[in-house]
């Protein structure tokens, strides 16, 4: 065995001389063998680099058997039930609502206006885990991974049209937040660059990156990136004790070899193949005029657009069960949304509609509800900072920050204590969240009733 740099002539010559003596071959033959070895190694390295580059991956050609299974799956009358069951069967523990929304959010990459998703949660709660596991159900040639992005990186990305771009942490892409917002809103980016020609004259060229692209990211700081957040569907990670138990139980089963990994891979492959056989078609929603958001929803314009696109995604997933119409003038293919698509969309988006109707952030709402739970369990009317910290086992700064925000919003009021020994806090309204959910639920029920009536009348 020899340590040798194949691009250093002196080392190669010495190695070839040693080879010719030990193997009893000519020096010329040894040099030819080393040249062939170098060529094979270069080709291997090139193949490895290409395989790791999502932008250069070729579309997978399905075998007749895999294509048949994918089409049979998409043509199933219980497609949605089987899809949700399949997502659960790939090993994603808990997070039922988030994983289902994320799957169809990622599928929206095939639409003209893809959805954007943002996973929000404290460090160590599993944001990246959920994003990674759900994105693994997207075909590898349809996704682009980026741990971090430099300031101009987005302007030089090729072949991201109708792809899924995954950012592990928004904090690692702060310098590109503005272009990210632009490509989300406009579907493309254009950058003017000054260059010199052969004669030394400076002129301007334009670099354009074509979208649209579906962007999914994780963050611990929802409020800091509010301008990006309101363009996205926010998915709050479950940090409850019950979720902790589910995750740890799965970890123990996995360590004990009780998890059927082959079955998980087979389900993931089927969901990937189902996406590969889908075709880009235009979706027409005849029920769109009935999709009116509740008055309590904040930033209705953007969120209304998100809901409509999510309904279109559900329709796209059912395209093998729908009649395809052809525009005689343009030749464009289109399919129509059914009432069932709208019902499924609102069923999956129920928690998102409620969170978009809440004036406080999801993280702060979770803290507030835990605070209510503590008071009910201990039959108390007020609670101190120290009691909450011990109950939550959270840092003093985090509890203090949440209590301060709740006082500012008048959800909590100070009823005793002082700044030296600590204040006592009392909840202003114990049933505000229940009423909010009821308002949203009643409004959605009204929408679905109108759609059902339209469907029944056939008009």
GROMACS .gro file of C-alpha atoms in nm:
model
  459
    1UNK     CA    1   0.000   0.000   0.000
    2UNK     CA    2   0.128   0.345  -0.091
    3UNK     CA    3   0.025   0.703  -0.010
    4UNK     CA    4   0.042   0.873  -0.347
    5UNK     CA    5  -0.093   1.187  -0.514
    6UNK     CA    6  -0.203   1.079  -0.860
    7UNK     CA    7  -0.150   1.434  -0.991
    8UNK     CA    8   0.219   1.450  -0.883
    9UNK     CA    9   0.448   1.326  -1.164
   10UNK     CA   10   0.742   1.250  -0.934
   11UNK     CA   11   0.535   1.033  -0.701
   12UNK     CA   12   0.378   0.845  -0.994
   13UNK     CA   13   0.719   0.774  -1.152
   14UNK     CA   14   0.860   0.637  -0.825
   15UNK     CA   15   0.549   0.422  -0.772
   16UNK     CA   16   0.569   0.284  -1.128
   17UNK     CA   17   0.935   0.189  -1.080
   18UNK     CA   18   0.848   0.009  -0.757
   19UNK     CA   19   0.556  -0.168  -0.929
   20UNK     CA   20   0.769  -0.285  -1.221
   21UNK     CA   21   1.024  -0.439  -0.982
   22UNK     CA   22   0.776  -0.614  -0.754
   23UNK     CA   23   0.529  -0.726  -1.021
   24UNK     CA   24   0.797  -0.800  -1.282
   25UNK     CA   25   0.635  -0.584  -1.549
   26UNK     CA   26   0.776  -0.306  -1.763
   27UNK     CA   27   0.775   0.053  -1.643
   28UNK     CA   28   0.566   0.152  -1.949
   29UNK     CA   29   0.302  -0.107  -1.858
   30UNK     CA   30   0.295   0.018  -1.498
   31UNK     CA   31   0.247   0.376  -1.620
   32UNK     CA   32  -0.040   0.267  -1.845
   33UNK     CA   33  -0.208   0.088  -1.553
   34UNK     CA   34  -0.177   0.399  -1.332
   35UNK     CA   35  -0.321   0.617  -1.610
   36UNK     CA   36  -0.622   0.382  -1.641
   37UNK     CA   37  -0.670   0.381  -1.264
   38UNK     CA   38  -0.663   0.761  -1.256
   39UNK     CA   39  -0.918   0.779  -1.539
   40UNK     CA   40  -1.158   0.540  -1.360
   41UNK     CA   41  -1.127   0.733  -1.034
   42UNK     CA   42  -1.202   1.063  -1.210
   43UNK     CA   43  -1.510   0.915  -1.374
   44UNK     CA   44  -1.628   0.775  -1.040
   45UNK     CA   45  -1.583   1.111  -0.867
   46UNK     CA   46  -1.773   1.287  -1.146
   47UNK     CA   47  -2.064   1.041  -1.113
   48UNK     CA   48  -2.074   1.099  -0.738
   49UNK     CA   49  -2.081   1.478  -0.779
   50UNK     CA   50  -2.361   1.459  -1.036
   51UNK     CA   51  -2.567   1.224  -0.818
   52UNK     CA   52  -2.543   1.467  -0.524
   53UNK     CA   53  -2.656   1.765  -0.733
   54UNK     CA   54  -3.042   1.772  -0.734
   55UNK     CA   55  -3.047   2.018  -1.026
   56UNK     CA   56  -2.874   1.762  -1.251
   57UNK     CA   57  -3.068   1.453  -1.151
   58UNK     CA   58  -3.256   1.293  -1.434
   59UNK     CA   59  -3.625   1.218  -1.407
   60UNK     CA   60  -3.675   0.860  -1.297
   61UNK     CA   61  -3.826   0.632  -1.559
   62UNK     CA   62  -4.070   0.403  -1.385
   63UNK     CA   63  -4.094   0.037  -1.470
   64UNK     CA   64  -4.434  -0.078  -1.604
   65UNK     CA   65  -4.507  -0.250  -1.271
   66UNK     CA   66  -4.427   0.058  -1.058
   67UNK     CA   67  -4.627   0.280  -1.292
   68UNK     CA   68  -4.925   0.044  -1.275
   69UNK     CA   69  -4.918   0.047  -0.894
   70UNK     CA   70  -4.892   0.427  -0.883
   71UNK     CA   71  -5.188   0.472  -1.120
   72UNK     CA   72  -5.395   0.218  -0.927
   73UNK     CA   73  -5.323   0.412  -0.608
   74UNK     CA   74  -5.425   0.747  -0.763
   75UNK     CA   75  -5.742   0.595  -0.909
   76UNK     CA   76  -5.855   0.451  -0.573
   77UNK     CA   77  -6.194   0.585  -0.451
   78UNK     CA   78  -6.043   0.622  -0.101
   79UNK     CA   79  -5.739   0.811  -0.227
   80UNK     CA   80  -5.728   1.069   0.053
   81UNK     CA   81  -5.774   0.811   0.328
   82UNK     CA   82  -5.502   0.592   0.179
   83UNK     CA   83  -5.270   0.890   0.133
   84UNK     CA   84  -5.300   1.004   0.494
   85UNK     CA   85  -5.260   0.644   0.610
   86UNK     CA   86  -4.952   0.612   0.390
   87UNK     CA   87  -4.794   0.930   0.527
   88UNK     CA   88  -4.845   0.796   0.879
   89UNK     CA   89  -4.694   0.462   0.776
   90UNK     CA   90  -4.362   0.615   0.671
   91UNK     CA   91  -4.250   0.655   1.032
   92UNK     CA   92  -4.338   1.018   1.101
   93UNK     CA   93  -4.431   1.011   1.469
   94UNK     CA   94  -4.726   1.227   1.574
   95UNK     CA   95  -4.762   1.570   1.411
   96UNK     CA   96  -5.069   1.445   1.224
   97UNK     CA   97  -5.189   1.784   1.110
   98UNK     CA   98  -4.846   1.923   1.021
   99UNK     CA   99  -4.730   1.621   0.822
  100UNK     CA  100  -5.051   1.607   0.613
  101UNK     CA  101  -5.048   1.980   0.536
  102UNK     CA  102  -4.677   1.966   0.452
  103UNK     CA  103  -4.725   1.676   0.209
  104UNK     CA  104  -4.989   1.857   0.006
  105UNK     CA  105  -4.805   2.187   0.046
  106UNK     CA  106  -4.501   2.026  -0.118
  107UNK     CA  107  -4.724   1.884  -0.391
  108UNK     CA  108  -4.831   2.241  -0.476
  109UNK     CA  109  -4.489   2.286  -0.643
  110UNK     CA  110  -4.659   2.159  -0.960
  111UNK     CA  111  -4.905   2.451  -0.962
  112UNK     CA  112  -4.851   2.795  -1.113
  113UNK     CA  113  -4.853   2.946  -0.761
  114UNK     CA  114  -4.696   2.701  -0.513
  115UNK     CA  115  -4.753   2.729  -0.141
  116UNK     CA  116  -4.476   2.824   0.104
  117UNK     CA  117  -4.436   2.655   0.442
  118UNK     CA  118  -4.262   2.755   0.764
  119UNK     CA  119  -4.211   2.514   1.054
  120UNK     CA  120  -4.203   2.701   1.385
  121UNK     CA  121  -4.087   2.566   1.719
  122UNK     CA  122  -3.825   2.583   1.990
  123UNK     CA  123  -3.482   2.431   1.943
  124UNK     CA  124  -3.478   2.052   1.973
  125UNK     CA  125  -3.852   2.004   1.918
  126UNK     CA  126  -3.816   1.831   1.580
  127UNK     CA  127  -3.877   2.099   1.317
  128UNK     CA  128  -3.605   1.973   1.087
  129UNK     CA  129  -3.704   1.612   1.156
  130UNK     CA  130  -4.063   1.664   1.037
  131UNK     CA  131  -3.955   1.868   0.735
  132UNK     CA  132  -3.693   1.611   0.637
  133UNK     CA  133  -3.920   1.310   0.679
  134UNK     CA  134  -4.211   1.461   0.484
  135UNK     CA  135  -3.982   1.597   0.210
  136UNK     CA  136  -3.835   1.246   0.171
  137UNK     CA  137  -4.176   1.154   0.023
  138UNK     CA  138  -4.106   1.398  -0.262
  139UNK     CA  139  -3.908   1.249  -0.556
  140UNK     CA  140  -3.537   1.331  -0.520
  141UNK     CA  141  -3.527   1.496  -0.863
  142UNK     CA  142  -3.799   1.740  -0.753
  143UNK     CA  143  -3.626   1.883  -0.445
  144UNK     CA  144  -3.329   2.107  -0.370
  145UNK     CA  145  -3.166   2.113  -0.024
  146UNK     CA  146  -2.981   2.414   0.114
  147UNK     CA  147  -2.836   2.428   0.465
  148UNK     CA  148  -2.756   2.798   0.412
  149UNK     CA  149  -2.757   3.046   0.125
  150UNK     CA  150  -2.516   3.328   0.050
  151UNK     CA  151  -2.642   3.671  -0.052
  152UNK     CA  152  -2.633   3.610  -0.429
  153UNK     CA  153  -2.684   3.232  -0.431
  154UNK     CA  154  -3.049   3.246  -0.539
  155UNK     CA  155  -2.964   3.447  -0.850
  156UNK     CA  156  -2.737   3.170  -0.981
  157UNK     CA  157  -2.951   2.865  -0.914
  158UNK     CA  158  -3.049   2.673  -1.226
  159UNK     CA  159  -3.344   2.445  -1.285
  160UNK     CA  160  -3.554   2.519  -0.977
  161UNK     CA  161  -3.879   2.570  -1.167
  162UNK     CA  162  -4.159   2.374  -0.998
  163UNK     CA  163  -3.913   2.229  -0.747
  164UNK     CA  164  -3.923   2.207  -0.368
  165UNK     CA  165  -3.648   2.412  -0.198
  166UNK     CA  166  -3.572   2.311   0.161
  167UNK     CA  167  -3.400   2.545   0.407
  168UNK     CA  168  -3.296   2.382   0.733
  169UNK     CA  169  -3.299   2.711   0.923
  170UNK     CA  170  -3.410   3.061   0.821
  171UNK     CA  171  -3.134   3.200   1.043
  172UNK     CA  172  -2.883   3.054   0.795
  173UNK     CA  173  -3.046   3.245   0.508
  174UNK     CA  174  -3.094   3.593   0.656
  175UNK     CA  175  -2.903   3.757   0.371
  176UNK     CA  176  -3.148   3.619   0.114
  177UNK     CA  177  -3.477   3.687   0.290
  178UNK     CA  178  -3.565   3.964   0.045
  179UNK     CA  179  -3.506   3.761  -0.275
  180UNK     CA  180  -3.690   3.471  -0.110
  181UNK     CA  181  -3.993   3.695  -0.062
  182UNK     CA  182  -3.968   3.813  -0.422
  183UNK     CA  183  -3.954   3.467  -0.575
  184UNK     CA  184  -4.247   3.366  -0.352
  185UNK     CA  185  -4.456   3.662  -0.468
  186UNK     CA  186  -4.349   3.703  -0.832
  187UNK     CA  187  -4.231   3.356  -0.927
  188UNK     CA  188  -3.898   3.478  -1.066
  189UNK     CA  189  -3.590   3.682  -0.979
  190UNK     CA  190  -3.396   3.925  -1.198
  191UNK     CA  191  -3.055   4.070  -1.113
  192UNK     CA  192  -2.866   4.333  -1.315
  193UNK     CA  193  -2.491   4.262  -1.324
  194UNK     CA  194  -2.218   4.494  -1.460
  195UNK     CA  195  -1.952   4.309  -1.664
  196UNK     CA  196  -1.660   4.402  -1.891
  197UNK     CA  197  -1.642   4.295  -2.253
  198UNK     CA  198  -1.322   4.200  -2.438
  199UNK     CA  199  -1.242   4.566  -2.504
  200UNK     CA  200  -1.276   4.661  -2.139
  201UNK     CA  201  -1.609   4.840  -2.181
  202UNK     CA  202  -1.860   4.792  -1.899
  203UNK     CA  203  -2.213   4.689  -1.988
  204UNK     CA  204  -2.509   4.544  -1.799
  205UNK     CA  205  -2.646   4.194  -1.833
  206UNK     CA  206  -2.955   4.052  -1.662
  207UNK     CA  207  -2.956   3.725  -1.474
  208UNK     CA  208  -3.307   3.576  -1.441
  209UNK     CA  209  -3.403   3.277  -1.228
  210UNK     CA  210  -3.733   3.123  -1.327
  211UNK     CA  211  -3.979   2.990  -1.075
  212UNK     CA  212  -4.220   2.919  -0.937
  213UNK     CA  213  -4.071   2.727  -0.648
  214UNK     CA  214  -4.216   2.583  -0.329
  215UNK     CA  215  -4.004   2.690  -0.030
  216UNK     CA  216  -4.009   2.514   0.304
  217UNK     CA  217  -3.804   2.635   0.600
  218UNK     CA  218  -3.766   2.603   0.978
  219UNK     CA  219  -3.729   2.874   1.239
  220UNK     CA  220  -3.742   2.936   1.612
  221UNK     CA  221  -3.817   3.307   1.566
  222UNK     CA  222  -4.158   3.347   1.405
  223UNK     CA  223  -4.209   3.714   1.491
  224UNK     CA  224  -3.867   3.828   1.364
  225UNK     CA  225  -3.948   3.703   1.014
  226UNK     CA  226  -4.307   3.823   1.011
  227UNK     CA  227  -4.291   3.954   0.653
  228UNK     CA  228  -4.185   3.609   0.534
  229UNK     CA  229  -4.419   3.434   0.776
  230UNK     CA  230  -4.736   3.597   0.646
  231UNK     CA  231  -4.653   3.465   0.298
  232UNK     CA  232  -4.637   3.111   0.436
  233UNK     CA  233  -4.850   2.846   0.599
  234UNK     CA  234  -4.719   2.832   0.955
  235UNK     CA  235  -4.689   2.485   1.105
  236UNK     CA  236  -4.628   2.487   1.481
  237UNK     CA  237  -4.439   2.186   1.611
  238UNK     CA  238  -4.609   1.991   1.890
  239UNK     CA  239  -4.406   2.030   2.208
  240UNK     CA  240  -4.648   1.853   2.440
  241UNK     CA  241  -4.557   1.578   2.685
  242UNK     CA  242  -4.774   1.329   2.493
  243UNK     CA  243  -4.573   1.398   2.176
  244UNK     CA  244  -4.250   1.345   2.374
  245UNK     CA  245  -4.377   1.005   2.482
  246UNK     CA  246  -4.468   0.908   2.125
  247UNK     CA  247  -4.125   1.005   1.993
  248UNK     CA  248  -3.937   0.824   2.269
  249UNK     CA  249  -4.150   0.511   2.226
  250UNK     CA  250  -4.072   0.509   1.852
  251UNK     CA  251  -3.702   0.555   1.929
  252UNK     CA  252  -3.708   0.254   2.163
  253UNK     CA  253  -3.891   0.041   1.906
  254UNK     CA  254  -3.647   0.144   1.635
  255UNK     CA  255  -3.349   0.059   1.855
  256UNK     CA  256  -3.504  -0.279   1.936
  257UNK     CA  257  -3.553  -0.358   1.567
  258UNK     CA  258  -3.931  -0.359   1.598
  259UNK     CA  259  -3.984  -0.104   1.319
  260UNK     CA  260  -4.053  -0.241   0.971
  261UNK     CA  261  -3.815  -0.021   0.772
  262UNK     CA  262  -3.875  -0.208   0.445
  263UNK     CA  263  -4.247  -0.137   0.465
  264UNK     CA  264  -4.178   0.232   0.534
  265UNK     CA  265  -3.951   0.253   0.230
  266UNK     CA  266  -4.209   0.077   0.012
  267UNK     CA  267  -4.481   0.324   0.115
  268UNK     CA  268  -4.250   0.620   0.055
  269UNK     CA  269  -4.158   0.486  -0.290
  270UNK     CA  270  -4.526   0.446  -0.382
  271UNK     CA  271  -4.604   0.805  -0.281
  272UNK     CA  272  -4.305   0.926  -0.483
  273UNK     CA  273  -4.409   0.727  -0.789
  274UNK     CA  274  -4.764   0.862  -0.760
  275UNK     CA  275  -4.623   1.214  -0.785
  276UNK     CA  276  -4.406   1.119  -1.081
  277UNK     CA  277  -4.705   1.005  -1.288
  278UNK     CA  278  -4.900   1.326  -1.225
  279UNK     CA  279  -4.912   1.569  -1.514
  280UNK     CA  280  -4.912   1.950  -1.495
  281UNK     CA  281  -5.270   2.059  -1.561
  282UNK     CA  282  -5.466   2.372  -1.484
  283UNK     CA  283  -5.719   2.346  -1.202
  284UNK     CA  284  -6.055   2.524  -1.226
  285UNK     CA  285  -6.250   2.563  -0.901
  286UNK     CA  286  -6.624   2.619  -0.965
  287UNK     CA  287  -6.678   2.653  -0.588
  288UNK     CA  288  -6.421   2.930  -0.538
  289UNK     CA  289  -6.689   3.200  -0.502
  290UNK     CA  290  -6.819   3.028  -0.187
  291UNK     CA  291  -6.479   3.015  -0.015
  292UNK     CA  292  -6.511   3.323   0.205
  293UNK     CA  293  -6.287   3.349   0.509
  294UNK     CA  294  -6.422   3.437   0.854
  295UNK     CA  295  -6.404   3.805   0.950
  296UNK     CA  296  -6.171   3.718   1.238
  297UNK     CA  297  -5.892   3.607   1.001
  298UNK     CA  298  -5.597   3.845   0.979
  299UNK     CA  299  -5.440   3.939   0.643
  300UNK     CA  300  -5.728   3.789   0.449
  301UNK     CA  301  -5.596   3.864   0.101
  302UNK     CA  302  -5.287   3.649   0.124
  303UNK     CA  303  -5.444   3.375   0.329
  304UNK     CA  304  -5.746   3.356   0.097
  305UNK     CA  305  -5.503   3.290  -0.188
  306UNK     CA  306  -5.332   3.016   0.016
  307UNK     CA  307  -5.661   2.839   0.087
  308UNK     CA  308  -5.762   2.845  -0.281
  309UNK     CA  309  -5.424   2.706  -0.388
  310UNK     CA  310  -5.443   2.434  -0.124
  311UNK     CA  311  -5.783   2.330  -0.264
  312UNK     CA  312  -5.626   2.320  -0.612
  313UNK     CA  313  -5.353   2.092  -0.478
  314UNK     CA  314  -5.611   1.845  -0.347
  315UNK     CA  315  -5.775   1.852  -0.690
  316UNK     CA  316  -5.440   1.794  -0.862
  317UNK     CA  317  -5.387   1.484  -0.648
  318UNK     CA  318  -5.718   1.349  -0.782
  319UNK     CA  319  -5.645   1.425  -1.148
  320UNK     CA  320  -5.655   1.057  -1.252
  321UNK     CA  321  -6.017   1.047  -1.131
  322UNK     CA  322  -6.130   1.363  -1.308
  323UNK     CA  323  -6.235   1.436  -1.662
  324UNK     CA  324  -5.964   1.630  -1.845
  325UNK     CA  325  -6.090   1.920  -2.056
  326UNK     CA  326  -5.894   2.060  -2.349
  327UNK     CA  327  -5.913   2.428  -2.444
  328UNK     CA  328  -5.978   2.431  -2.822
  329UNK     CA  329  -5.796   2.761  -2.864
  330UNK     CA  330  -5.482   2.711  -2.655
  331UNK     CA  331  -5.475   2.332  -2.617
  332UNK     CA  332  -5.440   2.375  -2.240
  333UNK     CA  333  -5.549   2.082  -2.022
  334UNK     CA  334  -5.766   2.146  -1.716
  335UNK     CA  335  -5.958   1.959  -1.448
  336UNK     CA  336  -6.235   2.079  -1.216
  337UNK     CA  337  -6.246   2.087  -0.838
  338UNK     CA  338  -6.513   1.878  -0.668
  339UNK     CA  339  -6.701   1.959  -0.347
  340UNK     CA  340  -6.512   1.674  -0.181
  341UNK     CA  341  -6.182   1.852  -0.253
  342UNK     CA  342  -6.302   2.163  -0.072
  343UNK     CA  343  -6.419   1.960   0.228
  344UNK     CA  344  -6.084   1.782   0.254
  345UNK     CA  345  -5.893   2.109   0.224
  346UNK     CA  346  -6.082   2.273   0.511
  347UNK     CA  347  -6.055   1.957   0.718
  348UNK     CA  348  -5.676   1.958   0.685
  349UNK     CA  349  -5.640   2.335   0.722
  350UNK     CA  350  -5.865   2.372   1.027
  351UNK     CA  351  -5.579   2.444   1.270
  352UNK     CA  352  -5.415   2.684   1.025
  353UNK     CA  353  -5.736   2.885   0.980
  354UNK     CA  354  -5.768   2.914   1.359
  355UNK     CA  355  -5.405   3.023   1.400
  356UNK     CA  356  -5.446   3.283   1.123
  357UNK     CA  357  -5.749   3.416   1.315
  358UNK     CA  358  -5.560   3.445   1.644
  359UNK     CA  359  -5.403   3.783   1.720
  360UNK     CA  360  -5.120   3.623   1.920
  361UNK     CA  361  -4.857   3.395   1.769
  362UNK     CA  362  -4.886   3.019   1.784
  363UNK     CA  363  -4.594   2.988   2.025
  364UNK     CA  364  -4.746   3.245   2.259
  365UNK     CA  365  -5.089   3.079   2.227
  366UNK     CA  366  -4.941   2.744   2.328
  367UNK     CA  367  -4.786   2.904   2.638
  368UNK     CA  368  -5.117   3.073   2.723
  369UNK     CA  369  -5.312   2.747   2.698
  370UNK     CA  370  -5.057   2.568   2.917
  371UNK     CA  371  -5.099   2.849   3.169
  372UNK     CA  372  -5.476   2.788   3.170
  373UNK     CA  373  -5.419   2.414   3.214
  374UNK     CA  374  -5.196   2.479   3.516
  375UNK     CA  375  -5.455   2.703   3.684
  376UNK     CA  376  -5.737   2.451   3.627
  377UNK     CA  377  -5.530   2.159   3.751
  378UNK     CA  378  -5.424   2.341   4.069
  379UNK     CA  379  -5.759   2.520   4.114
  380UNK     CA  380  -5.589   2.858   4.139
  381UNK     CA  381  -5.696   3.201   4.020
  382UNK     CA  382  -5.343   3.337   3.981
  383UNK     CA  383  -4.992   3.207   3.923
  384UNK     CA  384  -4.639   3.337   3.974
  385UNK     CA  385  -4.346   3.343   3.735
  386UNK     CA  386  -4.166   3.082   3.946
  387UNK     CA  387  -4.460   2.841   3.949
  388UNK     CA  388  -4.490   2.855   3.570
  389UNK     CA  389  -4.118   2.808   3.523
  390UNK     CA  390  -4.115   2.502   3.748
  391UNK     CA  391  -4.421   2.358   3.572
  392UNK     CA  392  -4.287   2.417   3.220
  393UNK     CA  393  -3.923   2.354   3.312
  394UNK     CA  394  -3.839   2.643   3.083
  395UNK     CA  395  -3.579   2.920   3.110
  396UNK     CA  396  -3.667   3.230   3.320
  397UNK     CA  397  -3.613   3.457   3.019
  398UNK     CA  398  -3.860   3.264   2.803
  399UNK     CA  399  -4.136   3.263   3.068
  400UNK     CA  400  -4.077   3.631   3.142
  401UNK     CA  401  -4.094   3.723   2.773
  402UNK     CA  402  -4.421   3.534   2.717
  403UNK     CA  403  -4.584   3.684   3.027
  404UNK     CA  404  -4.482   4.034   2.920
  405UNK     CA  405  -4.640   3.986   2.576
  406UNK     CA  406  -4.960   3.846   2.724
  407UNK     CA  407  -4.986   4.148   2.957
  408UNK     CA  408  -4.938   4.379   2.657
  409UNK     CA  409  -5.222   4.202   2.472
  410UNK     CA  410  -5.443   4.220   2.787
  411UNK     CA  411  -5.478   3.842   2.795
  412UNK     CA  412  -5.316   3.841   3.140
  413UNK     CA  413  -5.322   4.102   3.415
  414UNK     CA  414  -5.100   4.153   3.718
  415UNK     CA  415  -5.299   4.113   4.041
  416UNK     CA  416  -5.030   4.112   4.308
  417UNK     CA  417  -4.666   4.090   4.401
  418UNK     CA  418  -4.387   4.329   4.305
  419UNK     CA  419  -4.076   4.335   4.091
  420UNK     CA  420  -3.857   4.220   4.382
  421UNK     CA  421  -4.037   3.901   4.491
  422UNK     CA  422  -4.222   3.850   4.164
  423UNK     CA  423  -4.567   3.934   4.030
  424UNK     CA  424  -4.884   3.727   4.038
  425UNK     CA  425  -5.065   3.686   3.706
  426UNK     CA  426  -5.432   3.619   3.639
  427UNK     CA  427  -5.598   3.519   3.313
  428UNK     CA  428  -5.848   3.770   3.177
  429UNK     CA  429  -6.061   3.531   2.969
  430UNK     CA  430  -6.045   3.154   3.008
  431UNK     CA  431  -6.268   3.070   2.713
  432UNK     CA  432  -6.137   3.303   2.439
  433UNK     CA  433  -5.976   3.023   2.237
  434UNK     CA  434  -6.285   2.802   2.256
  435UNK     CA  435  -6.501   3.087   2.122
  436UNK     CA  436  -6.249   3.154   1.845
  437UNK     CA  437  -6.253   2.790   1.734
  438UNK     CA  438  -6.633   2.787   1.744
  439UNK     CA  439  -6.655   3.098   1.525
  440UNK     CA  440  -6.419   2.947   1.268
  441UNK     CA  441  -6.593   2.608   1.279
  442UNK     CA  442  -6.939   2.758   1.230
  443UNK     CA  443  -6.819   2.974   0.941
  444UNK     CA  444  -6.653   2.679   0.767
  445UNK     CA  445  -6.967   2.469   0.819
  446UNK     CA  446  -7.165   2.743   0.649
  447UNK     CA  447  -6.928   2.742   0.352
  448UNK     CA  448  -6.948   2.365   0.316
  449UNK     CA  449  -7.329   2.375   0.342
  450UNK     CA  450  -7.349   2.622   0.051
  451UNK     CA  451  -7.111   2.407  -0.155
  452UNK     CA  452  -7.314   2.094  -0.079
  453UNK     CA  453  -7.630   2.274  -0.190
  454UNK     CA  454  -7.461   2.383  -0.514
  455UNK     CA  455  -7.334   2.031  -0.572
  456UNK     CA  456  -7.682   1.886  -0.514
  457UNK     CA  457  -7.849   2.130  -0.747
  458UNK     CA  458  -7.580   2.072  -1.010
  459UNK     CA  459  -7.574   2.441  -1.098
   0.00000   0.00000   0.00000
